CSV table of C-alpha atoms in Angstrom, one decimal:
chain,number,residue,atom,x,y,z
A,1,MET,CA,22.8,-3.0,4.6
A,2,SER,CA,19.6,-4.0,3.0
A,3,LEU,CA,16.1,-3.0,4.1
A,4,THR,CA,12.9,-4.0,2.4
A,5,LEU,CA,9.4,-2.8,3.4
A,6,TYR,CA,6.5,-5.0,2.4
A,7,THR,CA,3.4,-2.9,2.5
A,8,ASN,CA,0.1,-1.7,1.1
A,9,PRO,CA,-0.7,2.0,1.1
A,10,MET,CA,-4.2,1.2,2.6
A,11,SER,CA,-2.8,-0.5,5.6
A,12,ARG,CA,-0.7,-0.1,8.8
A,13,GLY,CA,2.2,-0.2,6.4
A,14,ARG,CA,1.9,3.6,6.2
A,15,ILE,CA,3.1,3.7,9.8
A,16,ALA,CA,6.1,1.5,9.0
A,17,ARG,CA,7.0,3.7,6.0
A,18,TRP,CA,6.7,6.8,8.2
A,19,MET,CA,9.1,5.3,10.7
A,20,ILE,CA,11.6,4.3,8.0
A,21,GLU,CA,11.5,7.9,6.6
A,22,GLU,CA,12.1,9.1,10.1
A,23,VAL,CA,15.3,7.0,10.5
A,24,GLY,CA,16.4,8.1,7.0
A,25,ALA,CA,17.6,4.7,5.9
A,26,PRO,CA,17.6,3.7,2.2
A,27,TYR,CA,15.1,1.0,1.5
A,28,GLU,CA,13.2,-1.0,-1.1
A,29,THR,CA,9.4,-1.1,-1.2
A,30,VAL,CA,7.3,-4.1,-2.2
A,31,VAL,CA,3.6,-3.3,-2.5
A,32,LEU,CA,1.4,-6.3,-2.1
A,33,GLY,CA,-2.2,-6.5,-3.2
A,34,TYR,CA,-4.7,-7.9,-0.7
A,35,ALA,CA,-6.4,-10.2,-3.2
A,36,ASP,CA,-3.3,-12.0,-4.4
A,37,LYS,CA,0.3,-11.3,-3.4
A,38,MET,CA,-0.3,-10.9,0.3
A,39,LYS,CA,-1.4,-14.6,0.4
A,40,ALA,CA,1.2,-15.9,-2.1
A,41,PRO,CA,3.7,-18.6,-0.8
A,42,ASP,CA,6.7,-16.3,-1.2
A,43,TYR,CA,5.3,-13.7,1.1
A,44,LEU,CA,3.8,-16.2,3.5
A,45,ALA,CA,7.3,-17.5,4.0
A,46,ILE,CA,8.1,-14.0,5.4
A,47,ASN,CA,4.9,-13.4,7.3
A,48,PRO,CA,2.7,-16.5,7.7
A,49,MET,CA,-0.2,-14.3,8.8
A,50,GLY,CA,-0.4,-12.9,5.2
A,51,LYS,CA,-0.6,-9.4,6.6
A,52,VAL,CA,1.4,-6.2,6.1
A,53,PRO,CA,3.6,-4.5,7.1
A,54,ALA,CA,6.7,-6.6,7.4
A,55,ILE,CA,10.4,-5.6,7.0
A,56,VAL,CA,13.4,-7.6,6.2
A,57,HIS,CA,16.6,-5.9,7.5
A,58,ASP,CA,19.8,-7.7,6.6
A,59,GLY,CA,17.9,-11.0,6.5
A,60,ARG,CA,16.1,-10.4,9.8
A,61,VAL,CA,12.3,-10.4,9.5
A,62,VAL,CA,10.2,-8.1,11.7
A,63,THR,CA,6.4,-8.0,11.6
A,64,GLU,CA,3.8,-6.1,13.7
A,65,VAL,CA,4.0,-2.4,13.3
A,66,ALA,CA,4.9,-1.4,16.9
A,67,ALA,CA,7.7,-4.0,16.8
A,68,ILE,CA,8.9,-2.7,13.5
A,69,CYS,CA,9.1,0.9,14.9
A,70,ALA,CA,10.8,-0.2,18.1
A,71,TYR,CA,13.3,-2.3,16.1
A,72,LEU,CA,14.1,0.5,13.6
A,73,ALA,CA,14.7,2.9,16.4
A,74,ASP,CA,17.3,0.5,17.9
A,75,ALA,CA,18.8,-0.5,14.5
A,76,PHE,CA,19.4,3.1,13.5
A,77,PRO,CA,20.4,4.8,16.8
A,78,ASP,CA,21.8,7.9,15.1
A,79,ALA,CA,18.2,9.0,14.3
A,80,GLY,CA,17.7,9.5,18.0
A,81,LEU,CA,14.2,8.0,18.0
A,82,ALA,CA,14.5,6.0,21.2
A,83,PRO,CA,15.5,7.3,24.7
A,84,PRO,CA,18.4,5.7,26.5
A,85,PRO,CA,17.5,2.2,27.8
A,86,SER,CA,17.3,3.5,31.4
A,87,GLU,CA,14.7,6.1,30.4
A,88,ARG,CA,12.3,4.0,28.3
A,89,GLY,CA,9.5,3.5,30.7
A,90,GLU,CA,7.2,6.1,29.2
A,91,TYR,CA,8.4,5.2,25.7
A,92,TYR,CA,7.4,1.6,25.9
A,93,ARG,CA,4.3,2.3,27.9
A,94,TRP,CA,2.7,4.5,25.3
A,95,MET,CA,4.0,2.7,22.3
A,96,PHE,CA,2.4,-0.5,23.4
A,97,PHE,CA,-0.7,1.2,24.8
A,98,ALA,CA,-1.3,2.4,21.3
A,99,ALA,CA,-0.7,-1.0,19.8
A,100,GLY,CA,-2.9,-2.8,22.3
A,101,PRO,CA,-5.7,-1.0,24.1
A,102,VAL,CA,-6.1,1.9,21.6
A,103,GLU,CA,-6.2,-0.3,18.5
A,104,GLN,CA,-8.5,-2.9,20.1
A,105,ALA,CA,-10.9,-0.3,21.5
A,106,VAL,CA,-11.1,1.6,18.2
A,107,THR,CA,-11.5,-1.5,16.1
A,108,ASN,CA,-14.2,-3.0,18.3
A,109,ARG,CA,-16.1,0.2,18.3
A,110,SER,CA,-15.8,0.5,14.5
A,111,MET,CA,-17.2,-3.1,14.2
A,112,GLY,CA,-20.1,-2.4,16.6
A,113,VAL,CA,-18.7,-4.7,19.3
A,114,THR,CA,-19.7,-3.6,22.7
A,115,ALA,CA,-19.4,-5.2,26.2
A,116,ASP,CA,-21.4,-4.7,29.3
A,117,GLU,CA,-19.7,-3.6,32.5
A,118,GLN,CA,-19.1,-7.2,33.6
A,119,LYS,CA,-17.6,-8.3,30.3
A,120,SER,CA,-15.5,-5.1,29.9
A,121,ARG,CA,-13.4,-6.3,32.8
A,122,MET,CA,-12.2,-9.1,30.5
A,123,LEU,CA,-11.0,-6.6,27.9
A,124,GLY,CA,-7.5,-5.3,28.0
A,125,TYR,CA,-8.8,-1.8,27.2
A,126,GLY,CA,-11.8,-1.8,29.5
A,127,THR,CA,-14.0,0.6,27.6
A,128,TYR,CA,-13.5,2.9,24.6
A,129,ASP,CA,-14.4,6.0,26.6
A,130,LYS,CA,-11.7,5.2,29.2
A,131,VAL,CA,-9.1,4.7,26.5
A,132,VAL,CA,-9.9,8.1,24.9
A,133,GLU,CA,-9.9,9.7,28.4
A,134,VAL,CA,-6.4,8.3,29.1
A,135,MET,CA,-5.0,9.4,25.7
A,136,ASP,CA,-6.3,12.9,26.3
A,137,GLN,CA,-4.8,13.0,29.8
A,138,ALA,CA,-1.5,11.7,28.5
A,139,LEU,CA,-1.2,14.4,25.8
A,140,THR,CA,-2.7,17.4,27.6
A,141,GLY,CA,0.2,19.8,28.3
A,142,ARG,CA,2.7,17.6,26.6
A,143,GLU,CA,4.3,18.1,23.1
A,144,TRP,CA,5.4,14.5,22.6
A,145,ILE,CA,4.0,11.4,24.2
A,146,ALA,CA,7.2,10.0,25.8
A,147,GLY,CA,9.1,13.1,27.0
A,148,ASP,CA,10.6,16.2,25.6
A,149,ALA,CA,11.6,14.8,22.2
A,150,PHE,CA,9.8,13.1,19.3
A,151,SER,CA,10.4,9.4,19.4
A,152,ALA,CA,9.2,6.1,17.7
A,153,ALA,CA,6.5,6.1,20.4
A,154,ASP,CA,5.0,9.1,18.7
A,155,VAL,CA,4.9,7.3,15.4
A,156,VAL,CA,2.9,4.4,16.8
A,157,PHE,CA,0.7,6.5,19.2
A,158,GLY,CA,0.3,9.4,16.8
A,159,ALA,CA,-0.7,7.2,13.8
A,160,GLN,CA,-3.6,5.9,15.8
A,161,ILE,CA,-4.9,9.5,16.4
A,162,VAL,CA,-4.1,10.7,12.9
A,163,TRP,CA,-6.1,7.8,11.4
A,164,GLY,CA,-8.8,7.9,14.1
A,165,MET,CA,-9.5,11.5,13.5
A,166,GLN,CA,-9.5,11.1,9.7
A,167,PHE,CA,-12.0,8.2,9.8
A,168,GLN,CA,-13.9,9.7,12.8
A,169,THR,CA,-13.2,6.8,15.1
A,170,ILE,CA,-11.4,9.1,17.6
A,171,PRO,CA,-12.9,12.4,18.6
A,172,LYS,CA,-11.2,15.7,17.6
A,173,LEU,CA,-10.3,16.8,21.1
A,174,ASP,CA,-8.1,19.9,21.5
A,175,ALA,CA,-5.0,17.9,22.6
A,176,PHE,CA,-5.4,15.5,19.7
A,177,VAL,CA,-5.8,18.2,17.1
A,178,ALA,CA,-2.7,20.0,18.3
A,179,TYR,CA,-0.7,16.8,18.4
A,180,VAL,CA,-1.7,15.7,14.9
A,181,ALA,CA,-0.7,19.2,13.6
A,182,ARG,CA,2.8,18.7,15.0
A,183,LEU,CA,3.1,15.2,13.6
A,184,THR,CA,1.8,15.9,10.1
A,185,ALA,CA,4.1,18.9,9.8
A,186,ARG,CA,7.2,16.6,10.0
A,187,ASP,CA,9.1,16.2,6.8
A,188,ALA,CA,9.3,12.4,7.2
A,189,TYR,CA,5.6,12.2,7.6
A,190,LYS,CA,5.0,14.2,4.5
A,191,ARG,CA,7.5,12.1,2.5
A,192,ALA,CA,5.9,8.9,3.6
A,193,ALA,CA,2.4,10.1,2.9
A,194,ALA,CA,3.4,11.2,-0.6
A,195,LEU,CA,5.0,7.9,-1.4
A,196,ASP,CA,2.0,5.9,-0.1
A,197,ASP,CA,-0.5,8.1,-2.0
A,198,ALA,CA,1.5,7.6,-5.2
A,199,ALA,CA,1.4,3.8,-4.6
A,200,MET,CA,-2.4,3.7,-4.4
A,201,PRO,CA,-2.8,2.4,-8.0
A,202,MET,CA,-0.9,-0.8,-7.0
A,203,ALA,CA,-2.9,-1.4,-3.8
A,204,ALA,CA,-5.8,-3.5,-5.0
């Protein structure tokens, strides 16, 4: 078995590394700089978008961080990070809600992009305030986002809140603060963060 993570510690690659640490698989890390290696022909052959993260697992390429997390949960079932297929409704719902509406809403707000009521109907997320309200409702009274156990959905959904609170793009609501405390106390999260922080000198 071979697993390679292509990443940059100042990117969504931190989410992919966290997920790999959660599954506990051995892996190689290739840190790519934004200014050069991410656009080099050898990496574009892996991800033509010239973006990270990407993984190569036994010759199979997976890009897009939510897809990477879902894939790894299935590829390493002994880690117990995905519910049984018949019980994955909430799991898929919140994983891809985070990858779609949450990320779009937060990114647009950070870039100063707003839409009036008419145009907001065209947006998959509607409005930023509605997205935050739905996230808050989803977490209130719940320890993990997709059921009684931590899952790959928490890696994707949780990373949005961890980063959002850190960069002040998501408010520090009570449910969010408590959730982030649970996530960042996990050993895999701590290992991944330490490895990415140590890789910062290679991130230019």
